[in-house]
Short mmCIF file of C-alpha atoms in Angstrom, two decimals:
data_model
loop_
_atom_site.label_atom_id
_atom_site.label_comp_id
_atom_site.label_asym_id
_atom_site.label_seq_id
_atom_site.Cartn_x
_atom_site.Cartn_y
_atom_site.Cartn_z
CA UNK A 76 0.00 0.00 0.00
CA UNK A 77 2.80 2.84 0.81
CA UNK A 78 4.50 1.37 -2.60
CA UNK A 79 1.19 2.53 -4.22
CA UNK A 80 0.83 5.88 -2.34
CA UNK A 81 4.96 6.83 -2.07
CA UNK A 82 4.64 6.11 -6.30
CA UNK A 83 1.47 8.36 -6.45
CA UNK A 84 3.06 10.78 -4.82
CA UNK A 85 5.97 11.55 -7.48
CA UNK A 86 3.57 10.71 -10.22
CA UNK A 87 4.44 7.50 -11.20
CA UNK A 88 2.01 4.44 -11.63
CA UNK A 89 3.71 1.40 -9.36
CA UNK A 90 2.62 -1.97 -10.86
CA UNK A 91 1.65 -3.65 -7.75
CA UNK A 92 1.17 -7.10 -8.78
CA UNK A 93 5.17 -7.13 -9.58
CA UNK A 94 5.68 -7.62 -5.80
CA UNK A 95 3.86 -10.95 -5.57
CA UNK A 96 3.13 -13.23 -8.48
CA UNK A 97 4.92 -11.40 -11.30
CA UNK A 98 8.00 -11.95 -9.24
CA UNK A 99 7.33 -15.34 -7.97
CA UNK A 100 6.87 -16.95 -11.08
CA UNK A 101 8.53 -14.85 -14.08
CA UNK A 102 12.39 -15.15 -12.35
CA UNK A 103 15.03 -15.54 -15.06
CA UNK A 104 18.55 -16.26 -14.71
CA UNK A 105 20.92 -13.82 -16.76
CA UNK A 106 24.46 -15.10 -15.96
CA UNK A 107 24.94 -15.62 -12.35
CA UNK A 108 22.19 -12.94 -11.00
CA UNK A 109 18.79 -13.98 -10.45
CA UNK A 110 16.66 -10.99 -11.76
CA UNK A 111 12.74 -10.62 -11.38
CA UNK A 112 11.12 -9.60 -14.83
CA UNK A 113 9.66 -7.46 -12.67
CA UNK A 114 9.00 -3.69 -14.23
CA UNK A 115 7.18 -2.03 -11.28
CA UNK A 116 7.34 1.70 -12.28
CA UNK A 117 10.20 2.00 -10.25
CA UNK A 118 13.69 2.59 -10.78
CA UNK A 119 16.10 -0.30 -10.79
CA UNK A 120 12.78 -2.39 -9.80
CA UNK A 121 14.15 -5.72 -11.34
CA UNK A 122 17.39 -5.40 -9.35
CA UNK A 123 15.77 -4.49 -5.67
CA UNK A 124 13.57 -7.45 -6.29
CA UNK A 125 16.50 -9.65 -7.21
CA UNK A 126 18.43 -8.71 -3.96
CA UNK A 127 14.99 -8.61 -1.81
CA UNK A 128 14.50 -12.07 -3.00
CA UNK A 129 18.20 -13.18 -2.29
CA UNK A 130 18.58 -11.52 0.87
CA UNK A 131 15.50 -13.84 2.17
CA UNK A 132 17.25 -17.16 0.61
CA UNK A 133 20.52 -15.79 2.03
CA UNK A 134 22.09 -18.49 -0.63
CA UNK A 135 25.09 -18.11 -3.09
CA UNK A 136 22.90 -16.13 -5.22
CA UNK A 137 23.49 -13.30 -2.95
CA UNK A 138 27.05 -11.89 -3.46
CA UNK A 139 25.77 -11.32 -7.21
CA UNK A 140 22.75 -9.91 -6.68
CA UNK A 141 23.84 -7.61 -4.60
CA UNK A 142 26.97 -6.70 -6.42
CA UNK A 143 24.64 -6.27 -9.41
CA UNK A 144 22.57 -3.62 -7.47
CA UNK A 145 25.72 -2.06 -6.54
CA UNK A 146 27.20 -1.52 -9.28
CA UNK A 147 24.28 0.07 -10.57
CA UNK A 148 22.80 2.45 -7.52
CA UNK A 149 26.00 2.47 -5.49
CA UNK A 150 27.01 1.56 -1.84
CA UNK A 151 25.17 3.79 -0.13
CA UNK A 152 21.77 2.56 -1.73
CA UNK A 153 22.39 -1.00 -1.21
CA UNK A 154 23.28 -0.52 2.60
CA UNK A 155 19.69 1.49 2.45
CA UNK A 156 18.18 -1.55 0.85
CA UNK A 157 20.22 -4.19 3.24
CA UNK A 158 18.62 -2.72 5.94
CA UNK A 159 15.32 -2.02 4.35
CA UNK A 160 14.85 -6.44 3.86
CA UNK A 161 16.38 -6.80 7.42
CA UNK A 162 13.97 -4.54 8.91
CA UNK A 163 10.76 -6.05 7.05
CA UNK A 164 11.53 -9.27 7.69
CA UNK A 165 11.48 -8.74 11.75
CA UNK A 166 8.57 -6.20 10.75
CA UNK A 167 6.61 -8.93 9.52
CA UNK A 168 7.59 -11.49 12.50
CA UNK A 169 6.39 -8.65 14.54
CA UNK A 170 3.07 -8.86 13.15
CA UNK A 171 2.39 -12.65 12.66
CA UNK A 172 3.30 -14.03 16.16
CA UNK A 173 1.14 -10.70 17.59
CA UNK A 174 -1.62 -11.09 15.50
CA UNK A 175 -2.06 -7.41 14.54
CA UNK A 176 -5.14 -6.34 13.49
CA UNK A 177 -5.15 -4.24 10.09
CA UNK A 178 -5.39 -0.79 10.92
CA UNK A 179 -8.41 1.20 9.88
CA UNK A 180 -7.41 3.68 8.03
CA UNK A 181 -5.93 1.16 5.53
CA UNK A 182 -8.91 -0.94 5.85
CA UNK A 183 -10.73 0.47 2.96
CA UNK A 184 -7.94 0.97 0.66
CA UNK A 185 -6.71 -2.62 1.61
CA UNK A 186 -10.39 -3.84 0.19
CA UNK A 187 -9.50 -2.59 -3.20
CA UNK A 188 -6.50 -4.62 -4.22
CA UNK A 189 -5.87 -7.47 -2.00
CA UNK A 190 -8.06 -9.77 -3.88
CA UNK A 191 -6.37 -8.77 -7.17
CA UNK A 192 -2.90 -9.50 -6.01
CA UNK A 193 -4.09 -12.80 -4.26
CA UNK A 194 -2.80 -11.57 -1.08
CA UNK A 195 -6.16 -13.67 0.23
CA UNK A 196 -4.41 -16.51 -0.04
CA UNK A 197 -2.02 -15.70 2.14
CA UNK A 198 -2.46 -18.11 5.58
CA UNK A 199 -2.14 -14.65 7.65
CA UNK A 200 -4.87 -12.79 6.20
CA UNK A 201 -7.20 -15.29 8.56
CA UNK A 202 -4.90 -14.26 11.59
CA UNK A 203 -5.47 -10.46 10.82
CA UNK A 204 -8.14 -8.97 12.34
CA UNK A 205 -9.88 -6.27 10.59
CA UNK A 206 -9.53 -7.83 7.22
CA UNK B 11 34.77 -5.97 -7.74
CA UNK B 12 32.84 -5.17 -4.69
CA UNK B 13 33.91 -4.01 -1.22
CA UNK B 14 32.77 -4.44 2.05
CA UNK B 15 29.83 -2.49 2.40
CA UNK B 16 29.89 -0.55 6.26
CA UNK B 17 26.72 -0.16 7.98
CA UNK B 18 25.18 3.50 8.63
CA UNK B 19 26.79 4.61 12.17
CA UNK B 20 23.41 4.94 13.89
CA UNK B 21 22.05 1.40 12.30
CA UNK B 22 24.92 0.51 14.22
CA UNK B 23 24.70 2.30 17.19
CA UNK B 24 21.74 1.07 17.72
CA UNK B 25 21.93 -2.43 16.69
CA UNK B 26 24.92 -2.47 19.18
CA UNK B 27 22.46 -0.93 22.28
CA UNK B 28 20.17 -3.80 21.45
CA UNK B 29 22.62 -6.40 21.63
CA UNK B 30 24.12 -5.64 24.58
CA UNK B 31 20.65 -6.35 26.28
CA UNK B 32 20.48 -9.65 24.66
CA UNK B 33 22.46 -10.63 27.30
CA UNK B 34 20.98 -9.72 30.61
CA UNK B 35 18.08 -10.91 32.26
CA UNK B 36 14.16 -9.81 31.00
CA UNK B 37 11.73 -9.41 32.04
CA UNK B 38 10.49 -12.75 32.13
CA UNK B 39 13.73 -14.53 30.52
CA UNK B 40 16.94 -15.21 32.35
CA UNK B 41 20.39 -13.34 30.61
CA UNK B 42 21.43 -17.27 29.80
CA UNK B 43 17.81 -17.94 28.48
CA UNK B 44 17.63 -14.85 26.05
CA UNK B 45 21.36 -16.00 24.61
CA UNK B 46 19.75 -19.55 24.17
CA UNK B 47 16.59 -17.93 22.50
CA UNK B 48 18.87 -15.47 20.32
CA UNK B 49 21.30 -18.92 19.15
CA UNK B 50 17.92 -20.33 18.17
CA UNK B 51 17.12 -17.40 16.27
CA UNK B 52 20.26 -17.08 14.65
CA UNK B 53 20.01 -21.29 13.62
CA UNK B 54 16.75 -21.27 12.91
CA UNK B 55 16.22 -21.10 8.64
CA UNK B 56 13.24 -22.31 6.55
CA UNK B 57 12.73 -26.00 6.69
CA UNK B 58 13.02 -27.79 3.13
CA UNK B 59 9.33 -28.69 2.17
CA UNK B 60 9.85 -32.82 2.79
CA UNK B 61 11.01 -31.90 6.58
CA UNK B 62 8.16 -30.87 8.55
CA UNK B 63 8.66 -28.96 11.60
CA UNK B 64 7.93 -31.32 14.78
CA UNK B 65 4.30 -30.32 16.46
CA UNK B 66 4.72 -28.27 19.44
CA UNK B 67 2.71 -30.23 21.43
CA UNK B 68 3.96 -33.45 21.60
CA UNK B 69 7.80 -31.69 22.67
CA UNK B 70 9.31 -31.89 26.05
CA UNK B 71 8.83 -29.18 28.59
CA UNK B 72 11.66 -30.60 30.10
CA UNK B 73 14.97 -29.08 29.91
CA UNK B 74 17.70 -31.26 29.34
CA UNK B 75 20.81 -29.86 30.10
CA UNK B 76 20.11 -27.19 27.27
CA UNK B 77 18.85 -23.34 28.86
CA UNK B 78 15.70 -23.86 26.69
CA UNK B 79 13.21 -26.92 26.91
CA UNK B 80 12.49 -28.72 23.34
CA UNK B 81 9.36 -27.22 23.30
CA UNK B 82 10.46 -23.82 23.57
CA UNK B 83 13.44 -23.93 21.23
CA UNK B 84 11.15 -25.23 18.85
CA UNK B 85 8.82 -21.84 19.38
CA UNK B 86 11.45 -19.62 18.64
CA UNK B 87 12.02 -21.47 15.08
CA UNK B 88 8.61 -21.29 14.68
CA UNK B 89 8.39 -17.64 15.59
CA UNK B 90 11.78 -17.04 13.28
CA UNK B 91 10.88 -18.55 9.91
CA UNK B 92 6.93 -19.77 10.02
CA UNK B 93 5.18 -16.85 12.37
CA UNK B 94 2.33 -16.90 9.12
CA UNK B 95 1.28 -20.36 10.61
CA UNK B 96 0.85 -18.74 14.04
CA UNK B 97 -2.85 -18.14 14.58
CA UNK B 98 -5.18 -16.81 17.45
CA UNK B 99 -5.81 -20.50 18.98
CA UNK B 100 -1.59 -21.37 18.25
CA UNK B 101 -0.60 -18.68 20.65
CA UNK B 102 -3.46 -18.59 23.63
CA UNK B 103 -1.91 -22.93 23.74
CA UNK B 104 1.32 -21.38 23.96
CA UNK B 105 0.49 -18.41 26.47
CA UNK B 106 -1.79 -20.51 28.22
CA UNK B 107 1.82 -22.91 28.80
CA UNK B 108 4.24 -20.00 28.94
CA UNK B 109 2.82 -16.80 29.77
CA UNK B 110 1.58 -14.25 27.51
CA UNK B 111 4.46 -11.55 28.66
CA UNK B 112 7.39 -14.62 28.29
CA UNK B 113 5.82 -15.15 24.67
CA UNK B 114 6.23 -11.77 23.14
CA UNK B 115 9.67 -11.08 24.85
CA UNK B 116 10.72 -14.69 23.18
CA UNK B 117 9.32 -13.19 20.13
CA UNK B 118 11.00 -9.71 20.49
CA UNK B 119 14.16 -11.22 20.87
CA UNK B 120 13.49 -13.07 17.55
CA UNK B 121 12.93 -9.70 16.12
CA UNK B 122 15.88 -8.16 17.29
CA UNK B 123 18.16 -11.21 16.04
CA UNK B 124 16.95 -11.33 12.67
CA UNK B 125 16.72 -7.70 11.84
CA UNK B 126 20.36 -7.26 12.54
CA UNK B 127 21.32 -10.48 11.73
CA UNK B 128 19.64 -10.43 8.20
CA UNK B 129 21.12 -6.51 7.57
CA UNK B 130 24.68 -8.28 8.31
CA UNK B 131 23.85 -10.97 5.78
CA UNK B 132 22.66 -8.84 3.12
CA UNK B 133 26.00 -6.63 3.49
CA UNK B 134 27.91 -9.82 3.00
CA UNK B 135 29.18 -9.15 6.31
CA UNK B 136 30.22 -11.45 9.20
CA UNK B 137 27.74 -11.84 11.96
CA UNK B 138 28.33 -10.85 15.33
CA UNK B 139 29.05 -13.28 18.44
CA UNK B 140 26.42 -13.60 20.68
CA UNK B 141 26.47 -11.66 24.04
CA UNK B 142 27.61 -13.12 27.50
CA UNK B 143 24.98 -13.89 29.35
CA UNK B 144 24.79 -11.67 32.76
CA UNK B 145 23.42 -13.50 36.01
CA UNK B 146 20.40 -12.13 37.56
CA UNK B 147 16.73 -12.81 37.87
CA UNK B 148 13.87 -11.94 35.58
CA UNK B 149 12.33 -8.60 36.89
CA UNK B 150 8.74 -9.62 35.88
CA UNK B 151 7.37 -6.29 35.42
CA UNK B 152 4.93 -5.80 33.35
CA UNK B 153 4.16 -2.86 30.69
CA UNK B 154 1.25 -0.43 32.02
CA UNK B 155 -1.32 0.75 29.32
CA UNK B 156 -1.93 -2.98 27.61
CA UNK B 157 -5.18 -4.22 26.43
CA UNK B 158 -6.69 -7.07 24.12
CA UNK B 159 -7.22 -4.81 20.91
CA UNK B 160 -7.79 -8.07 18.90
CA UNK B 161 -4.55 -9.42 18.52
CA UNK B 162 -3.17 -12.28 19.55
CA UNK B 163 -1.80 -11.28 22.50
CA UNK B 164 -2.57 -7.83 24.54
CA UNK B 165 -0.92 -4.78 23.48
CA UNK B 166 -0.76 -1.26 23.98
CA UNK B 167 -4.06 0.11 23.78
CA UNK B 168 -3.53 4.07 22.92
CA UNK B 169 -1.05 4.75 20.09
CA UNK B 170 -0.17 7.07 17.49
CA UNK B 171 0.97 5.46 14.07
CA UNK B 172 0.24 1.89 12.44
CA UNK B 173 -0.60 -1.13 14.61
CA UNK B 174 2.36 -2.74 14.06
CA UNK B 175 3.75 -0.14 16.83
CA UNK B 176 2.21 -1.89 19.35
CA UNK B 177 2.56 -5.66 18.06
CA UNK B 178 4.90 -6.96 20.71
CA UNK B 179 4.70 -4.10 23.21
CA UNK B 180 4.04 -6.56 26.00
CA UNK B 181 7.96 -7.33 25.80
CA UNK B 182 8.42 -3.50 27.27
CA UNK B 183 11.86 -2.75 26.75
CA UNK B 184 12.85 -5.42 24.08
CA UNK B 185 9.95 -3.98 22.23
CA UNK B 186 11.12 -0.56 22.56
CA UNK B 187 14.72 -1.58 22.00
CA UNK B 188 13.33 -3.16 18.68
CA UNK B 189 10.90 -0.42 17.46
CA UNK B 190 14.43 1.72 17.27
CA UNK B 191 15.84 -0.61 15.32
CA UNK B 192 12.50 0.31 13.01
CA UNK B 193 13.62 3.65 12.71
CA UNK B 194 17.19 3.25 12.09
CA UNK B 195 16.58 0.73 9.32
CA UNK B 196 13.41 1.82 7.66
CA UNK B 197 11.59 5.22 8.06
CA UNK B 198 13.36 7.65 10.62
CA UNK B 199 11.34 10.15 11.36
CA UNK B 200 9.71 10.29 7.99
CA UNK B 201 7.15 7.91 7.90
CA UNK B 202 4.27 9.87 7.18
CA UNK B 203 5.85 11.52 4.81
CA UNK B 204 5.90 10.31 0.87
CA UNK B 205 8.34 11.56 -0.56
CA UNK B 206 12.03 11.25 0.58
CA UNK B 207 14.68 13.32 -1.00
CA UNK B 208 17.63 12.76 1.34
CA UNK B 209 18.55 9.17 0.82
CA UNK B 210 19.77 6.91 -1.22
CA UNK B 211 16.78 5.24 -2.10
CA UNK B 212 13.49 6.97 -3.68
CA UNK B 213 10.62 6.15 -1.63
CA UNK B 214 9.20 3.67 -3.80
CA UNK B 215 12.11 1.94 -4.04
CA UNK B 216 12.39 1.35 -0.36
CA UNK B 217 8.58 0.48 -0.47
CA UNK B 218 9.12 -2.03 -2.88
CA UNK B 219 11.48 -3.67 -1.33
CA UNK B 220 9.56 -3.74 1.65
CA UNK B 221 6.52 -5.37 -0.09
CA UNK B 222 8.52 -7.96 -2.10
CA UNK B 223 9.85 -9.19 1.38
CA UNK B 224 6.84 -9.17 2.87
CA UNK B 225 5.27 -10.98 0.23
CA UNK B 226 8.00 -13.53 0.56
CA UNK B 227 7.56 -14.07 3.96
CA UNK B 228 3.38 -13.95 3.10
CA UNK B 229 2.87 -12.13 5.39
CA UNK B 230 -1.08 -10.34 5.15
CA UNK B 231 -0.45 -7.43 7.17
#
């Protein structure tokens, strides 16, 4: 939801769907880098998602995704985006094991896209209260 | 050819303020106890799909020779890598066992570990040794202000910002100490605001890469 908002708000359309399915099942390998065919609206989108996605595996397909990202958005950016997965990966252990309810004020715009990105099917939209 | 990549000095500051308090005693957790649950943390990675993780309730509650029971070391890799599977009637089993205060500041601890943990990994750097642990009993205090807002545990009941604020608040200061680690790594004191023109990252960028792990990790919220 902020990815849609924080896009509206420098004018650009974010394609939402690229951060679930798209990503999940249109990987392809170019050399030794996993890259998402991911084009979200967003800068570099393909190569965030890559590193997002190898920073969760923490496998050998690390080191080159995130040298890829480096290379292209420099040090500074990929420390921003290290600490960016590490965050929302506690973030998100935060919320499952407390059981969170959705807050209302994202309530209604939740409604309008969680069915479209499947994000029903999800086992934790049961354990959210509010949804 | 890449270099090593050095954390932002107040992601480390405090990162370094919250691991120093991995090691002394809780609020419900002895010093030795939180090392044991942050070593658990730190093992704990997703289970290939042919290995199941053991059912909570047929594990020992007895300890043997370990500072965590079976049962409980088996919680924190269930809170680490699976929390999605973690619903209402999971947790009031596990509270009903443990304690509901004991269960979030086992949980906060997880959140601590991985968040710092994880932003080492993703630099490609080394991770850091555990703490000592300090002697000293629990000081079972527990956080004023808490009520069941429909979670699965009771929580702050007034606060300003999203819910997640108050998720684990129950832990009291290993809530706090992790909620700083929230602002360090993600928003600052920005959050509200949309655009961001002093970093690195745009904005969206950072909010994609925050929804593609979340996604990963499916988790709803």
């Amino acid at each position: 939801m902020l990815l849609g908002l924080s896009s509206n708000a420098v004018d650009v359309e974010a394609d939402l769907a690229a951060v679930t399915g798209n990503v999940v099942t249109g990987n392809v390998v170019t050399s030794d880098v996993v890259t998402s065919d991911v084009d979200a609206g967003v800068p570099h989108a393909d190569l965030l998602s890559a590193f997002a996605e190898a920073a969760w595996r923490r496998d050998e397909s690390l080191a080159p995704a995130r040298a890829a990202l480096q290379a292209v958005v420099g040090d500074a950016a990929v420390v921003e985006a290290a600490q960016t997965v590490a965050i929302f990966r506690s973030l998100n252990i935060a919320a499952d094991s407390s059981g969170i309810p959705l807050d209302e004020s994202w309530r209604g715009l939740a409604a309008e896209f969680v069915s479209d990105l499947g994000l029903d099917q999800f086992p934790t939209s049961a354990n959210t209260p509010g949804y | 050819m890449t270099h090593t990549l050095q954390p932002n000095d107040f992601v480390l500051e405090v990162s370094d303020a919250a691991w120093a308090e991995l090691g002394r005693p809780g609020a419900q957790w002895a010093g030795a106890q939180r090392v044991a649950i942050a070593a658990a943390a730190r093992a704990a990675s997703p289970r290939p799909l042919w290995d199941r993780a053991p059912d909570l309730a047929e594990l020992s509650r007895e300890h043997s020779g370990g500072e965590l029971s079976p049962f409980v070391a088996a919680l924190v890799e269930r809170v680490a890598v699976e929390p999605s599977s973690l619903t209402r009637d999971h947790v009031h089993a596990i509270t009903d066992e443990i304690g509901d205060a004991a269960y979030a500041e086992l949980a906060s601890i997880v959140t601590q570990v991985v968040s710092i943990d994880h932003h080492a990994a993703a630099l490609g750097n080394e991770l850091r040794p555990l703490p000592a642990a300090e002697a000293g009993a629990p000081h079972r205090r527990r956080p004023e202000g808490l009520a069941d807002v429909g979670g699965h545990i009771e929580m702050t009941e007034v606060i300003e910002g999203p819910n997640v604020r108050r998720s684990l608040s129950l832990a009291g200061a290993d809530h706090e100490r992790w909620m700083m680690l929230v602002f360090a790594m993600y928003s600052g004191s920005q959050f509200g605001e949309m655009v961001w023109t002093d970093r690195a990252l745009t904005r969206p960028q950072v909010e994609l890469l925050a929804a593609r792990t979340s996604a990963l990790n499916e988790c709803f919220y």
